[in-house]
Tab-separated table of C-alpha atoms and ligand atoms in Angstrom:
chain	number	residue	atom	x	y	z
A	41	MET	CA	0.000	0.000	0.000
A	42	ARG	CA	2.785	2.365	0.977
A	43	ILE	CA	4.657	1.595	-2.241
A	44	LEU	CA	1.509	2.219	-4.264
A	45	LEU	CA	1.051	5.598	-2.573
A	46	ALA	CA	4.662	6.500	-3.239
A	47	VAL	CA	4.279	5.566	-6.923
A	48	LEU	CA	1.068	7.591	-7.188
A	49	LEU	CA	2.707	10.565	-5.519
A	50	SER	CA	5.742	10.477	-7.796
A	51	LEU	CA	3.446	10.170	-10.828
A	52	MET	CA	1.486	13.228	-9.691
A	53	LEU	CA	4.696	15.208	-9.209
A	54	SER	CA	5.943	14.354	-12.675
A	55	LEU	CA	2.711	15.335	-14.423
A	56	PRO	CA	2.530	18.847	-15.829
A	57	CYS	CA	0.370	20.763	-13.441
A	58	ALA	CA	-2.001	23.472	-14.668
A	59	ALA	CA	-0.611	25.898	-12.119
A	60	GLU	CA	2.986	25.497	-13.313
A	61	PRO	CA	4.166	28.708	-14.942
A	62	ILE	CA	5.437	28.884	-18.508
A	63	VAL	CA	9.148	29.628	-18.210
A	64	ILE	CA	10.826	32.094	-20.559
A	65	LYS	CA	14.605	32.031	-20.440
A	66	PHE	CA	15.828	35.419	-21.677
A	67	SER	CA	19.561	35.526	-22.365
A	68	HIS	CA	21.635	38.628	-23.090
A	69	VAL	CA	25.285	39.632	-23.007
A	70	VAL	CA	25.415	43.023	-21.279
A	71	ALA	CA	25.454	44.171	-17.662
A	72	VAL	CA	22.249	44.520	-15.633
A	73	GLY	CA	22.794	48.272	-15.327
A	74	THR	CA	22.629	49.040	-19.067
A	75	PRO	CA	19.596	50.093	-21.145
A	76	LYS	CA	19.128	46.493	-22.382
A	77	GLY	CA	19.766	44.995	-18.943
A	78	LYS	CA	17.192	47.268	-17.342
A	79	ALA	CA	14.638	46.759	-20.106
A	80	ALA	CA	14.922	42.964	-19.850
A	81	GLN	CA	14.280	43.231	-16.118
A	82	ARG	CA	11.293	45.529	-16.716
A	83	PHE	CA	9.911	43.074	-19.275
A	84	LYS	CA	10.221	40.260	-16.732
A	85	GLU	CA	8.305	42.204	-14.067
A	86	LEU	CA	5.538	43.262	-16.446
A	87	ALA	CA	5.201	39.862	-18.138
A	88	GLU	CA	4.816	38.142	-14.776
A	89	LYS	CA	2.320	40.763	-13.611
A	90	TYR	CA	0.151	40.883	-16.755
A	91	SER	CA	0.049	37.104	-17.058
A	92	GLY	CA	-1.081	36.852	-13.442
A	93	GLY	CA	1.909	34.638	-12.650
A	94	ALA	CA	1.210	32.236	-15.519
A	95	VAL	CA	4.588	33.187	-17.002
A	96	ARG	CA	7.942	33.260	-15.247
A	97	VAL	CA	10.774	35.107	-17.000
A	98	GLU	CA	14.316	34.137	-16.049
A	99	VAL	CA	16.787	36.762	-17.239
A	100	PHE	CA	20.409	35.685	-17.736
A	101	PRO	CA	22.540	38.841	-18.205
A	102	ASP	CA	26.233	39.376	-18.916
A	103	SER	CA	26.745	36.265	-21.128
A	104	THR	CA	26.168	34.059	-18.065
A	105	LEU	CA	24.319	31.548	-20.221
A	106	TYR	CA	25.463	32.152	-23.795
A	107	LYS	CA	27.843	34.404	-25.720
A	108	ASP	CA	27.030	36.355	-28.883
A	109	LYS	CA	26.848	33.649	-31.531
A	110	GLU	CA	25.716	30.870	-29.214
A	111	GLU	CA	22.665	32.917	-28.255
A	112	PHE	CA	21.205	32.604	-31.731
A	113	GLU	CA	21.804	28.860	-31.814
A	114	ALA	CA	20.258	28.485	-28.360
A	115	LEU	CA	17.213	30.462	-29.491
A	116	GLN	CA	16.728	28.425	-32.645
A	117	LEU	CA	17.111	25.173	-30.727
A	118	GLY	CA	14.689	26.341	-28.045
A	119	ALA	CA	17.268	26.180	-25.225
A	120	VAL	CA	16.241	29.783	-24.508
A	121	GLN	CA	12.972	31.393	-25.537
A	122	MET	CA	14.067	35.044	-25.891
A	123	ILE	CA	17.204	37.048	-26.667
A	124	ALA	CA	17.893	40.676	-27.626
A	125	PRO	CA	21.072	40.720	-29.728
A	126	SER	CA	22.717	43.748	-31.251
A	127	LEU	CA	21.605	44.447	-34.833
A	128	ALA	CA	25.262	44.030	-35.838
A	129	LYS	CA	25.286	40.320	-35.021
A	130	PHE	CA	22.836	38.831	-37.496
A	131	SER	CA	25.253	37.793	-40.243
A	132	PRO	CA	26.117	34.403	-38.660
A	133	LEU	CA	22.377	33.696	-39.161
A	134	GLY	CA	22.883	34.372	-42.860
A	135	MET	CA	20.976	37.662	-42.554
A	136	ARG	CA	22.907	40.494	-44.196
A	137	SER	CA	20.050	42.978	-44.281
A	138	PHE	CA	20.362	43.934	-40.606
A	139	GLU	CA	23.820	45.339	-41.360
A	140	VAL	CA	22.039	48.362	-42.822
A	141	PHE	CA	22.007	49.684	-39.238
A	142	ASP	CA	25.831	49.557	-39.153
A	143	LEU	CA	26.322	51.920	-42.094
A	144	PRO	CA	28.445	54.762	-40.740
A	145	PHE	CA	26.741	58.150	-40.274
A	146	VAL	CA	23.408	56.917	-41.660
A	147	PHE	CA	21.561	58.071	-38.517
A	148	ASP	CA	22.033	61.540	-37.078
A	149	SER	CA	19.597	61.153	-34.205
A	150	GLU	CA	17.386	58.646	-32.402
A	151	GLU	CA	14.459	60.229	-34.177
A	152	GLU	CA	15.904	59.230	-37.557
A	153	LEU	CA	16.580	55.718	-36.281
A	154	HIS	CA	12.993	55.373	-35.046
A	155	ARG	CA	11.666	56.315	-38.482
A	156	VAL	CA	13.329	53.098	-39.659
A	157	THR	CA	12.738	50.779	-36.697
A	158	GLY	CA	9.166	52.016	-36.172
A	159	GLY	CA	8.266	52.044	-39.858
A	160	GLU	CA	7.753	49.659	-42.719
A	161	VAL	CA	11.455	48.808	-43.024
A	162	GLY	CA	11.629	47.733	-39.380
A	163	GLU	CA	8.508	45.632	-39.765
A	164	ARG	CA	9.863	43.922	-42.883
A	165	LEU	CA	13.178	43.162	-41.196
A	166	LEU	CA	11.508	41.549	-38.195
A	167	GLU	CA	9.246	39.469	-40.452
A	168	SER	CA	12.208	38.293	-42.511
A	169	LEU	CA	13.422	36.268	-39.518
A	170	GLU	CA	10.493	33.854	-39.554
A	171	PRO	CA	11.959	31.373	-42.074
A	172	ARG	CA	14.842	30.994	-39.590
A	173	GLY	CA	12.427	29.946	-36.843
A	174	ILE	CA	12.641	33.341	-35.125
A	175	LYS	CA	9.865	35.733	-34.182
A	176	GLY	CA	11.061	39.357	-34.344
A	177	LEU	CA	9.177	41.244	-31.650
A	178	ALA	CA	10.610	44.740	-31.146
A	179	PHE	CA	13.580	47.054	-31.468
A	180	TRP	CA	15.304	48.410	-28.361
A	181	ASP	CA	17.669	51.391	-28.396
A	182	ASN	CA	21.136	51.612	-27.025
A	183	GLY	CA	23.067	54.499	-28.518
A	184	PHE	CA	25.673	56.070	-30.726
A	185	LYS	CA	29.112	54.519	-30.641
A	186	SER	CA	32.378	56.132	-29.581
A	187	PHE	CA	35.878	54.924	-30.415
A	188	SER	CA	38.255	53.990	-27.628
A	189	ALA	CA	41.974	53.183	-27.756
A	190	ASN	CA	45.250	53.829	-26.004
A	191	ARG	CA	45.964	56.871	-28.111
A	192	PRO	CA	44.017	60.036	-28.922
A	193	ILE	CA	41.716	59.648	-31.926
A	194	HIS	CA	40.884	62.950	-33.582
A	195	ARG	CA	41.229	62.133	-37.252
A	196	PRO	CA	40.610	59.002	-39.352
A	197	GLU	CA	44.362	58.405	-39.736
A	198	ASP	CA	44.711	58.077	-35.953
A	199	LEU	CA	43.157	54.619	-36.246
A	200	ARG	CA	45.673	53.461	-38.822
A	201	GLY	CA	47.303	50.182	-37.832
A	202	LEU	CA	45.210	49.684	-34.686
A	203	ARG	CA	43.655	46.277	-34.016
A	204	MET	CA	40.040	47.160	-33.359
A	205	ARG	CA	37.506	44.751	-31.883
A	206	ILE	CA	34.237	44.668	-33.809
A	207	GLN	CA	30.940	42.803	-33.680
A	208	SER	CA	30.352	40.174	-36.380
A	209	SER	CA	29.260	42.536	-39.153
A	210	GLN	CA	30.914	42.844	-42.552
A	211	VAL	CA	29.919	46.521	-42.659
A	212	LEU	CA	31.849	47.126	-39.441
A	213	HIS	CA	34.772	45.168	-40.905
A	214	GLU	CA	34.782	47.454	-43.949
A	215	GLN	CA	34.378	50.507	-41.739
A	216	MET	CA	37.566	49.670	-39.815
A	217	ARG	CA	39.409	48.802	-43.039
A	218	ALA	CA	38.423	52.164	-44.521
A	219	LEU	CA	40.106	53.798	-41.517
A	220	GLY	CA	43.262	51.743	-41.995
A	221	ALA	CA	42.616	49.698	-38.832
A	222	GLN	CA	42.661	45.902	-38.505
A	223	PRO	CA	39.195	44.679	-37.532
A	224	GLN	CA	38.928	41.715	-35.211
A	225	VAL	CA	35.592	40.019	-34.506
A	226	MET	CA	35.272	39.007	-30.867
A	227	ALA	CA	32.441	38.085	-28.501
A	228	PHE	CA	31.398	40.920	-26.217
A	229	SER	CA	32.252	38.940	-23.085
A	230	GLU	CA	35.893	38.721	-24.189
A	231	VAL	CA	36.501	42.376	-25.002
A	232	PHE	CA	37.651	43.640	-21.620
A	233	ASP	CA	40.286	40.901	-21.218
A	234	ALA	CA	41.450	41.352	-24.814
A	235	LEU	CA	41.870	45.102	-24.305
A	236	ARG	CA	43.674	44.592	-21.026
A	237	ALA	CA	46.017	41.993	-22.483
A	238	GLY	CA	46.674	44.101	-25.579
A	239	VAL	CA	45.235	41.430	-27.906
A	240	VAL	CA	43.299	44.315	-29.438
A	241	ASP	CA	44.158	48.002	-29.180
A	242	GLY	CA	40.705	49.538	-29.167
A	243	THR	CA	37.029	49.172	-29.850
A	244	GLU	CA	33.758	51.024	-30.460
A	245	ASN	CA	30.656	50.933	-28.278
A	246	PRO	CA	27.977	53.118	-26.741
A	247	HIS	CA	29.071	54.590	-23.411
A	248	SER	CA	26.850	52.383	-21.246
A	249	ASN	CA	28.665	49.276	-22.512
A	250	LEU	CA	32.084	50.898	-22.249
A	251	TYR	CA	31.493	51.912	-18.644
A	252	THR	CA	29.722	48.809	-17.307
A	253	GLN	CA	32.376	46.488	-18.805
A	254	HIS	CA	35.134	48.688	-17.299
A	255	MET	CA	36.702	49.091	-20.732
A	256	HIS	CA	37.682	52.671	-19.896
A	257	GLU	CA	39.955	51.296	-17.171
A	258	VAL	CA	42.143	49.755	-19.863
A	259	GLN	CA	41.771	52.477	-22.520
A	260	SER	CA	43.483	55.840	-22.134
A	261	ASP	CA	41.290	57.634	-24.693
A	262	VAL	CA	37.637	57.731	-25.652
A	263	THR	CA	36.456	59.778	-28.621
A	264	ILE	CA	32.821	60.803	-28.844
A	265	SER	CA	32.357	60.366	-32.571
A	266	ARG	CA	28.735	59.259	-33.044
A	267	HIS	CA	29.891	57.553	-36.249
A	268	GLY	CA	27.436	54.682	-35.971
A	269	TYR	CA	24.547	53.290	-33.992
A	270	LEU	CA	24.124	50.189	-31.828
A	271	GLY	CA	20.618	48.926	-31.074
A	272	TYR	CA	18.829	45.620	-30.559
A	273	ALA	CA	16.070	43.387	-31.841
A	274	VAL	CA	14.067	41.463	-29.265
A	275	LEU	CA	13.533	37.937	-30.567
A	276	ALA	CA	11.613	34.829	-29.533
A	277	ASN	CA	11.718	31.239	-30.695
A	278	LEU	CA	8.946	31.192	-33.291
A	279	ARG	CA	7.528	27.773	-32.425
A	280	PHE	CA	7.431	28.653	-28.739
A	281	TRP	CA	5.772	32.000	-29.448
A	282	GLU	CA	3.112	30.485	-31.676
A	283	SER	CA	2.381	27.724	-29.188
A	284	LEU	CA	1.424	30.214	-26.471
A	285	PRO	CA	-2.265	30.500	-25.570
A	286	TRP	CA	-3.781	33.652	-27.021
A	287	ALA	CA	-4.266	35.386	-23.663
A	288	ILE	CA	-0.662	34.728	-22.606
A	289	ARG	CA	0.666	36.096	-25.869
A	290	ALA	CA	-1.470	39.213	-25.431
A	291	ALA	CA	-0.070	39.700	-21.908
A	292	LEU	CA	3.487	39.312	-23.199
A	293	GLU	CA	2.857	41.737	-26.071
A	294	ARG	CA	1.545	44.314	-23.624
A	295	ALA	CA	4.580	43.801	-21.356
A	296	LEU	CA	6.914	44.079	-24.319
A	297	ALA	CA	5.314	47.267	-25.643
A	298	GLU	CA	5.792	48.915	-22.239
A	299	ALA	CA	9.331	47.559	-21.802
A	300	THR	CA	10.168	48.900	-25.269
A	301	SER	CA	8.956	52.427	-24.439
A	302	TYR	CA	10.897	52.197	-21.204
A	303	ALA	CA	14.091	51.024	-22.970
A	304	ASN	CA	13.886	53.707	-25.618
A	305	GLY	CA	13.062	56.323	-23.004
A	306	ILE	CA	16.119	55.645	-20.813
A	307	ALA	CA	18.833	54.751	-23.344
A	308	ALA	CA	20.120	58.256	-24.162
A	309	LYS	CA	20.150	59.272	-20.501
A	310	GLU	CA	21.918	56.066	-19.433
A	311	ASN	CA	24.640	56.674	-22.017
A	312	ALA	CA	25.044	60.311	-20.955
A	313	GLU	CA	25.413	59.233	-17.323
A	314	ALA	CA	27.908	56.522	-18.282
A	315	ILE	CA	30.249	58.932	-20.107
A	316	ALA	CA	29.988	61.377	-17.194
A	317	ARG	CA	31.166	58.550	-14.923
A	318	VAL	CA	34.019	57.700	-17.286
A	319	LYS	CA	35.114	61.355	-17.163
A	320	ALA	CA	34.770	61.447	-13.382
A	321	SER	CA	36.912	58.312	-13.015
A	322	GLY	CA	39.812	60.513	-14.098
A	323	GLY	CA	41.878	57.801	-15.807
A	324	THR	CA	40.556	58.256	-19.347
A	325	GLU	CA	40.710	61.265	-21.611
A	326	VAL	CA	37.304	61.898	-23.204
A	327	TYR	CA	37.429	63.927	-26.391
A	328	GLU	CA	34.535	65.029	-28.592
A	329	LEU	CA	35.213	65.424	-32.324
A	330	THR	CA	34.780	68.922	-33.730
A	331	ALA	CA	32.368	69.362	-36.645
A	332	GLU	CA	35.312	69.531	-39.017
A	333	GLU	CA	36.883	66.322	-37.620
A	334	ARG	CA	33.545	64.541	-37.800
A	335	ALA	CA	33.233	65.578	-41.437
A	336	ALA	CA	36.656	64.028	-42.104
A	337	PHE	CA	35.437	60.710	-40.630
A	338	ARG	CA	32.262	60.908	-42.680
A	339	HIS	CA	34.296	61.496	-45.827
A	340	ALA	CA	36.600	58.556	-45.031
A	341	LEU	CA	33.650	56.241	-44.337
A	342	LEU	CA	31.274	57.083	-47.178
A	343	PRO	CA	32.901	54.521	-49.521
A	344	VAL	CA	31.690	51.826	-47.101
A	345	HIS	CA	28.113	52.630	-48.156
A	346	ARG	CA	28.921	52.110	-51.827
A	347	LYS	CA	30.898	48.952	-51.154
A	348	MET	CA	28.260	47.331	-48.942
A	349	ALA	CA	25.033	48.339	-50.727
A	350	ASP	CA	24.796	45.145	-52.799
A	351	ARG	CA	25.545	42.930	-49.821
A	352	ILE	CA	22.838	44.550	-47.711
A	353	GLY	CA	20.401	44.997	-50.611
A	354	ARG	CA	20.219	48.250	-52.585
A	355	GLU	CA	16.484	48.580	-52.250
A	356	LEU	CA	16.717	48.321	-48.447
A	357	VAL	CA	19.615	50.789	-48.257
A	358	GLU	CA	17.659	53.292	-50.340
A	359	ALA	CA	14.552	52.844	-48.193
A	360	VAL	CA	16.677	53.689	-45.141
A	361	TYR	CA	18.142	56.742	-46.908
A	362	ARG	CA	14.612	57.929	-47.714
A	363	ALA	CA	13.464	57.453	-44.116
A	364	THR	CA	16.462	59.235	-42.584
A	365	GLY	CA	17.113	61.839	-45.285
A	366	PHE	CA	20.699	60.605	-45.602
A	367	ASP	CA	22.295	61.821	-48.805
A	368	PRO	CA	25.316	59.723	-49.843
A	369	ALA	CA	26.226	62.354	-52.451
A	370	ALA	CA	26.524	65.156	-49.898
A	371	ASP	CA	30.129	65.138	-48.709
C	1327	LMR	C1	28.835	44.384	-28.494
C	1327	LMR	O1	29.110	43.199	-28.720
C	1327	LMR	O2	29.668	45.282	-28.521
C	1327	LMR	C2	27.400	44.747	-28.185
C	1327	LMR	O3	26.612	44.142	-29.132
C	1327	LMR	C3	26.957	44.267	-26.852
C	1327	LMR	C4	25.495	44.577	-26.659
C	1327	LMR	O4	24.689	43.665	-26.711
C	1327	LMR	O5	25.205	45.763	-26.441
């Protein structure tokens, strides 16, 4: 009798119980105190609240679960249900179109970026992920990138010969080549150690990433150049997303819409605070390019647009130019 009870009890425990929450593992590579880190946390809180506890979101920040490339594989295999990778990391998926966001100087402001991410182009890009088993859900902002190195960078030629860490984007590769630097693709989690050890000489990132990864502690110079943008797409495993009951999906969509407004509302401020902290730390020289120096970078980097247009897709590049008002002929 006792054995029978024990068997019954263990059977009951192994059966899926109606009250068991749906678990969403959400992996990302940055620190908790960044725009993406905070937005992921906000999404978790709202998703759990709006689903009445029917969903539990487990956020894994700082590459604790997966690094850059592995994240995509984990998402496609269903080992995690959500990720929010940088738009510059889609080429290992065989998606070149997202590299349109890496074109240097194509966005002058967040407002211009939002005309793309919030418009038809953004919608088309997210939809294009479905044949890869990925549901594109939203775009989250980070910010404009600055260069950092162990030498002052005021003019394009100052980057000549430097080994510069980049994300896995061919456009970023060409960007560094156009400046005479040697691009080196590396996972985000490895950048600090590589800078410290001198494996690479410098990098580019928005200030929130620079500061929270302590990169400024191993870089003597940061140049505010705003030469390119780094933002994210929030993605889910398509099969998982489509298997969700309608009401749960609606709760998650509501949570995501609010987390997206939150992310895009804090990103610029977070980056401004991060560079203020870098300055206050006293060990790193922070320099902002003059208008004339910025124009020299723009001039040096315009050929990247021409070189990469076919790879990205001319029609897409032109749609982005129309949305932002970027004129490749104006130099
Ligand atoms: C990087 O690798 O530099 C960034 O994509 C990290 C991130 O997710 O912001």
